[in-house]
Short mmCIF file of C-alpha atoms in Angstrom, two decimals:
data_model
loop_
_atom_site.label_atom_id
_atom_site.label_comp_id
_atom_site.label_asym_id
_atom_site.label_seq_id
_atom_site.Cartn_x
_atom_site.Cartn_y
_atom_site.Cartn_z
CA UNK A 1 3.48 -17.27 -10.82
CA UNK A 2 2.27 -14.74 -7.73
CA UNK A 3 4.41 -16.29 -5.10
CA UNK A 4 7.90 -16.98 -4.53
CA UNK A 5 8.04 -21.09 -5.28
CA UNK A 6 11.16 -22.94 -3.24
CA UNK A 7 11.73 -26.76 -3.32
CA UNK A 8 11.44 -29.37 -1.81
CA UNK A 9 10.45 -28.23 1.68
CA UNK A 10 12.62 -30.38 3.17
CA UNK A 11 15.89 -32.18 2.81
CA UNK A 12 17.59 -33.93 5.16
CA UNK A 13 21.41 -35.02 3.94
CA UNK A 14 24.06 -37.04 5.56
CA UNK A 15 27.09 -35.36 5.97
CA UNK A 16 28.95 -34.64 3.03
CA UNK A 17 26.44 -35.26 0.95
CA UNK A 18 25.58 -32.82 -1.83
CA UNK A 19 22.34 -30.97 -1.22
CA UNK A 20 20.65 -28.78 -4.31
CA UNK A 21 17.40 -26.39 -3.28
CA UNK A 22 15.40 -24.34 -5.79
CA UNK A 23 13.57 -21.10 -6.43
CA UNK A 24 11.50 -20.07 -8.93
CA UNK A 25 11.21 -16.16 -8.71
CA UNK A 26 7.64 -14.55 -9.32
CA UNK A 27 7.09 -14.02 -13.40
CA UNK A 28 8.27 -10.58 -13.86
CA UNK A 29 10.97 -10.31 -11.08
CA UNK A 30 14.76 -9.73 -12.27
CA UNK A 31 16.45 -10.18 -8.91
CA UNK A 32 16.09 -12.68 -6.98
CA UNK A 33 18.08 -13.27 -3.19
CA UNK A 34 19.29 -16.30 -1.22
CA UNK A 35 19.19 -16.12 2.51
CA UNK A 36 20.27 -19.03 5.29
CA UNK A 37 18.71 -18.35 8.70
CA UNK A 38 20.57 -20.86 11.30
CA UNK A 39 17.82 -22.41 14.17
CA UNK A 40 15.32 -19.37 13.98
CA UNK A 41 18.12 -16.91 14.30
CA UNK A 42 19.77 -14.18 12.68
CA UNK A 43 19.28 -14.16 8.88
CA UNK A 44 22.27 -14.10 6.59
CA UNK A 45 22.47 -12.92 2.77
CA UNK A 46 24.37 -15.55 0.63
CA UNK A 47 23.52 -13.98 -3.01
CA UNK A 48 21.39 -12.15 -5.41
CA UNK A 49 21.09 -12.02 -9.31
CA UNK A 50 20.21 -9.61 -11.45
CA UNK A 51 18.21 -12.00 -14.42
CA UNK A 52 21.12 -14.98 -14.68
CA UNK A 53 23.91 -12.41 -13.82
CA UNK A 54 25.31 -12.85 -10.18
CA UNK A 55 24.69 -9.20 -8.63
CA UNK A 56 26.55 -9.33 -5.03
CA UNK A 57 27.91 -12.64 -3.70
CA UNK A 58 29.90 -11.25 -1.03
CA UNK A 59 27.62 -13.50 1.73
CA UNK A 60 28.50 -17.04 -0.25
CA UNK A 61 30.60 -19.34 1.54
CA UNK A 62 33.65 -19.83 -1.14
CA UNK A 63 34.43 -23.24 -1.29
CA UNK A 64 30.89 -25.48 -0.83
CA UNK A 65 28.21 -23.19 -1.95
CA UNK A 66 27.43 -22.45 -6.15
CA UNK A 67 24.42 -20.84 -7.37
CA UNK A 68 22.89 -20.19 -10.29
CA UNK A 69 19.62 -18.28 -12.32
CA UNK A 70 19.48 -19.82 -16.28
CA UNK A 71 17.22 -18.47 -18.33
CA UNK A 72 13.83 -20.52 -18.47
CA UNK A 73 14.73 -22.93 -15.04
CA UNK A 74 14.12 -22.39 -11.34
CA UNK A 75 17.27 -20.73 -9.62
CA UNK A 76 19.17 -22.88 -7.87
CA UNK A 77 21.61 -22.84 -4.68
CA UNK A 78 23.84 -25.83 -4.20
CA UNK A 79 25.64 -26.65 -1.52
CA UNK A 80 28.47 -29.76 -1.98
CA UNK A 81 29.95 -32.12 0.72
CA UNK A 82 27.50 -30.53 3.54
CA UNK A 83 28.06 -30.02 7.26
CA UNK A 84 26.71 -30.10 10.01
CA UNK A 85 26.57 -26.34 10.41
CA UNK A 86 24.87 -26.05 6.83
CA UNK A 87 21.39 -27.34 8.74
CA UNK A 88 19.61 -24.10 8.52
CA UNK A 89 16.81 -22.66 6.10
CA UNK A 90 17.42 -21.52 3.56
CA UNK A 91 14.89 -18.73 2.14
CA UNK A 92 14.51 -16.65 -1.58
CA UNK A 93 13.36 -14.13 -2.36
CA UNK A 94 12.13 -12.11 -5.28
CA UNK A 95 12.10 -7.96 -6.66
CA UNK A 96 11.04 -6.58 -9.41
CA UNK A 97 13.98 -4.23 -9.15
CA UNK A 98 16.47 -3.59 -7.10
CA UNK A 99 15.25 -1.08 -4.54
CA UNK A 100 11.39 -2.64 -4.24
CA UNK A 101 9.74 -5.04 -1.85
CA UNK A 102 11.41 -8.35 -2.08
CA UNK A 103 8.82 -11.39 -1.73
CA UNK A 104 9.93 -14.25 -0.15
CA UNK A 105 9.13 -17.45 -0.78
CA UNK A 106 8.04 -20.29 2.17
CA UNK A 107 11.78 -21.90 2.52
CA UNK A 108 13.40 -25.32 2.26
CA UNK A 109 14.40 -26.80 5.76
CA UNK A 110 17.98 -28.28 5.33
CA UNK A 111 18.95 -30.91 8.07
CA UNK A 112 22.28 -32.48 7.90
CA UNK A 113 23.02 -35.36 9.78
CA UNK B 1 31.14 -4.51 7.14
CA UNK B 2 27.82 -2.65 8.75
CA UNK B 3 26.87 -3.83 12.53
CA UNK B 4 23.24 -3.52 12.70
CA UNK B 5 21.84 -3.06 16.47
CA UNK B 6 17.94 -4.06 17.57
CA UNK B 7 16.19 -2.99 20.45
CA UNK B 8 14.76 -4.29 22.28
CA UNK B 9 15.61 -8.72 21.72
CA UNK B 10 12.00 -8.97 23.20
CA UNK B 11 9.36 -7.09 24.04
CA UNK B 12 5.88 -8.18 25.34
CA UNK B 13 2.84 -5.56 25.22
CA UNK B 14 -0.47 -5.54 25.85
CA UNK B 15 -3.30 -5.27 23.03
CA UNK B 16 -4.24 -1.85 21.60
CA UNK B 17 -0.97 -0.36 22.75
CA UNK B 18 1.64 1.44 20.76
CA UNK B 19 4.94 -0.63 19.61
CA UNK B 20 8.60 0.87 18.93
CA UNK B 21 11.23 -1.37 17.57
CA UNK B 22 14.24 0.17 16.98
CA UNK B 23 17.35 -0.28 14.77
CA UNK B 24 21.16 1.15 14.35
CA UNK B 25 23.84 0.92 11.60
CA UNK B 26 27.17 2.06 11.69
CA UNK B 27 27.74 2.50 8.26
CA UNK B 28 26.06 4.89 6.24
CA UNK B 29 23.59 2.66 3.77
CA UNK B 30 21.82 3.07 0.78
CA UNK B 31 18.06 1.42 1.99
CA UNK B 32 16.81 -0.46 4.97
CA UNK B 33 14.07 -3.36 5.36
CA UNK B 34 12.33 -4.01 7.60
CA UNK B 35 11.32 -7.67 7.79
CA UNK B 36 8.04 -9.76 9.66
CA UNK B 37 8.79 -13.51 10.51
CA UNK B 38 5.63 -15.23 11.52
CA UNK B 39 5.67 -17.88 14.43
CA UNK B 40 5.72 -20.55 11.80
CA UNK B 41 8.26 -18.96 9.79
CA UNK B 42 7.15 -17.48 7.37
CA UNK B 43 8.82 -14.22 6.00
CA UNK B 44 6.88 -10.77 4.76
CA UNK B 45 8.47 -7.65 3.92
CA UNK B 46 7.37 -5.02 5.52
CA UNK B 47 9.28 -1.35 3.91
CA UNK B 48 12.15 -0.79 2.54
CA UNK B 49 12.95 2.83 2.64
CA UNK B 50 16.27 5.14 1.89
CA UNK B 51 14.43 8.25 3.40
CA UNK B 52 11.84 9.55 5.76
CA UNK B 53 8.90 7.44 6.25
CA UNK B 54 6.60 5.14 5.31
CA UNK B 55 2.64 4.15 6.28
CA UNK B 56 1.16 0.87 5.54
CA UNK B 57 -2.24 0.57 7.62
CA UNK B 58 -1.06 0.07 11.53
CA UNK B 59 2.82 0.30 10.59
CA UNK B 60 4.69 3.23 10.32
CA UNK B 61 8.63 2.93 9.86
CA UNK B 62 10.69 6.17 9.76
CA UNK B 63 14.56 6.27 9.63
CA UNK B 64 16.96 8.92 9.91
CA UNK B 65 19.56 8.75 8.01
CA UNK B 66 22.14 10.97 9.81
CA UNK B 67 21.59 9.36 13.09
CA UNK B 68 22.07 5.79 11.15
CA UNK B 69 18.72 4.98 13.04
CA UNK B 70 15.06 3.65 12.24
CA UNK B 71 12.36 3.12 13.94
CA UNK B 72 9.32 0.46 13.13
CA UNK B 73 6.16 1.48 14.67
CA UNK B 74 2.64 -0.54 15.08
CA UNK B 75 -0.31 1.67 16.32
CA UNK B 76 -2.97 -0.34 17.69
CA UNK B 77 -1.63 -3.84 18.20
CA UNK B 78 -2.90 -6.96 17.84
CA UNK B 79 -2.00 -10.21 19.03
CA UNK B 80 -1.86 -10.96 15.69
CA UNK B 81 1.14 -8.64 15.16
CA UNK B 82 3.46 -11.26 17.45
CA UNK B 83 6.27 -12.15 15.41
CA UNK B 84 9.99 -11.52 14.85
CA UNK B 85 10.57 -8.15 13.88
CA UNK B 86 14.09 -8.22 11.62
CA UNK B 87 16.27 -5.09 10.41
CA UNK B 88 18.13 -5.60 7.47
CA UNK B 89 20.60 -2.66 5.71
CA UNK B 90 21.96 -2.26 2.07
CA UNK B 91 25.67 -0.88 2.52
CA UNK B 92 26.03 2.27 0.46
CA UNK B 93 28.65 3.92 -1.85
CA UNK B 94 27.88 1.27 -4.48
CA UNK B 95 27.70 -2.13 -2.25
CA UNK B 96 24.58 -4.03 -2.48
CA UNK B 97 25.38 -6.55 1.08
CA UNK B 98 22.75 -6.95 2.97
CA UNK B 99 23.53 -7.04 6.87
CA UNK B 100 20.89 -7.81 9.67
CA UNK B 101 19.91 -7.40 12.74
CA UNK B 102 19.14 -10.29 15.13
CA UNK B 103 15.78 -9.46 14.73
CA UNK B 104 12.93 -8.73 17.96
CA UNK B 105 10.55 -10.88 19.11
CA UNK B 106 7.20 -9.31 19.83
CA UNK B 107 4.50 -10.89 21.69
CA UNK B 108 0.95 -8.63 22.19
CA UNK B 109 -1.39 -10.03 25.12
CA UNK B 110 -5.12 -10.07 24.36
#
C-alpha cells in the first residue's frame, strides 16, 4: 500500500496482560522502525529491521518487548505481562532505505490498566 | 549515548512571521530528522539531512555539522504550521540509534 498501516488503533490491556500491535510497512520499503511516545512526550526508538533482519535494537526493553518482520505478514511488536508504564503509543514507520524519509504510520494507542 | 537539546520548549508567533527552531547533539552523528507532530498526533517527516541544507516549500532546515547544531526554519507561517516540532539524530561511526529531542511546540496566531 501508500501509507504506513498500524493495528488496531487502540488496545486497552489489564496489567500483565500480553498486548501484540502491528505494522504493515508501505510495498517497497525494506526498513521499517518502532517508536513509543509516553503521554504526548518525548519519542523513543525501540527497533528497526532491515527486510525480516533486526537492524539496531539497542532502544528495546530486554525482558517484555519481542518484535518481529516475516516475510509476507504485517510486522509485529509484542509486548508480554504489560505495565502500567507501557501505556504510551506506539508509532512505525517505514524507508525505502536507510538514509530516506521514513513514513509513519497513524499509531496504536496502548492503555494499560 | 547522544543528548539532543531543543530550543525553544514553546514558542508562540504571529502569522506571516519567520520561525527558528533549533537543535544540539553532543555526539557527532551520521543524519538528523527533523520530525512534524500534528495536534491530533499524527507524525510527518519533515528532512533528514547529513549535510548543509535542505528546501521543501516554506521549510528550510540547515545543520552544521561541526557545531553539532541544526536549525529548522518556516518562512511565512501559518497557523496551520502549529504543531510539535521534534529533532531526532542517527549516532555515527557505524551506530544506527536514534536519539530525540523533546520536541517544540509551535503555535502561529492568525
Amino acid at each position: 500500500g501508500e501509507e504506513v498501516a498500524q493495528t488496531p488503533k487502540h488496545l486497552v490491556r489489564g496489567e500483565g496482560q500480553k498486548a501484540k500491535l502491528y505494522c504493515a510497512p508501505i510495498k517497497g520499503h525494506s526498513y521499517v522502525f518502532w517508536y513509543q511516545q509516553v503521554l504526548k512526550n518525548e519519542f523513543k526508538f525501540l527497533i528497526s529491521f532491515q527486510n525480516e533482519n533486526v537492524f539496531d535494537e539497542t532502544g528495546m526493553p530486554k525482558e517484555r518487548f519481542s518484535a518481529k518482520c516475516l516475510p509476507n505478514s504485517p510486522c509485529s511488536l509484542e509486548i508480554q505481562a504489560t505495565k502500567l508504564e507501557d501505556s504510551a503509543v506506539y508509532f512505525c514507520a517505514s524507508s525505502r532505505v536507510f538514509t530516506e524519509t521514513q513514513y509513519f504510520g497513524p499509531g496504536t494507542r496502548l492503555l494499560v490498566l | 549515548k547522544n543528548e539532543v537539546e531543543q530550543s525553544p520548549q514553546n514558542l508562540t508567533a504571529q502569522e506571516g512571521e519567520f520561525i527558528t527552531i533549533n537543535c544540539s547533539y553532543s555526539v557527532g552523528i551520521s543524519a538528523l530528522h527533523w520530525l512534524q507532530q500534528h495536534p491530533g498526533g499524527g507524525i510527518v517527516s519533515l528532512f533528514m539531512l547529513s549535510s548543509g541544507k535542505k528546501k521543501h516549500g516554506r521549510l528550510i532546515a540547515t545543520i552544521n555539522i561541526q557545531e553539532k547544531h541544526s536549525s529548522l526554519h518556516i518562512t511565512a507561517s501559518h497557523p496551520r504550521d502549529s504543531a510539535v516540532y521534534i529533532c531526532g539524530v542517527h549516532s555515527g561511526a557505524g551506530s544506527y540509534q536514534l536519539t530525540f529531542g523533546k520536541g517544540t511546540k509551535l503555535s502561529v496566531i492568525p
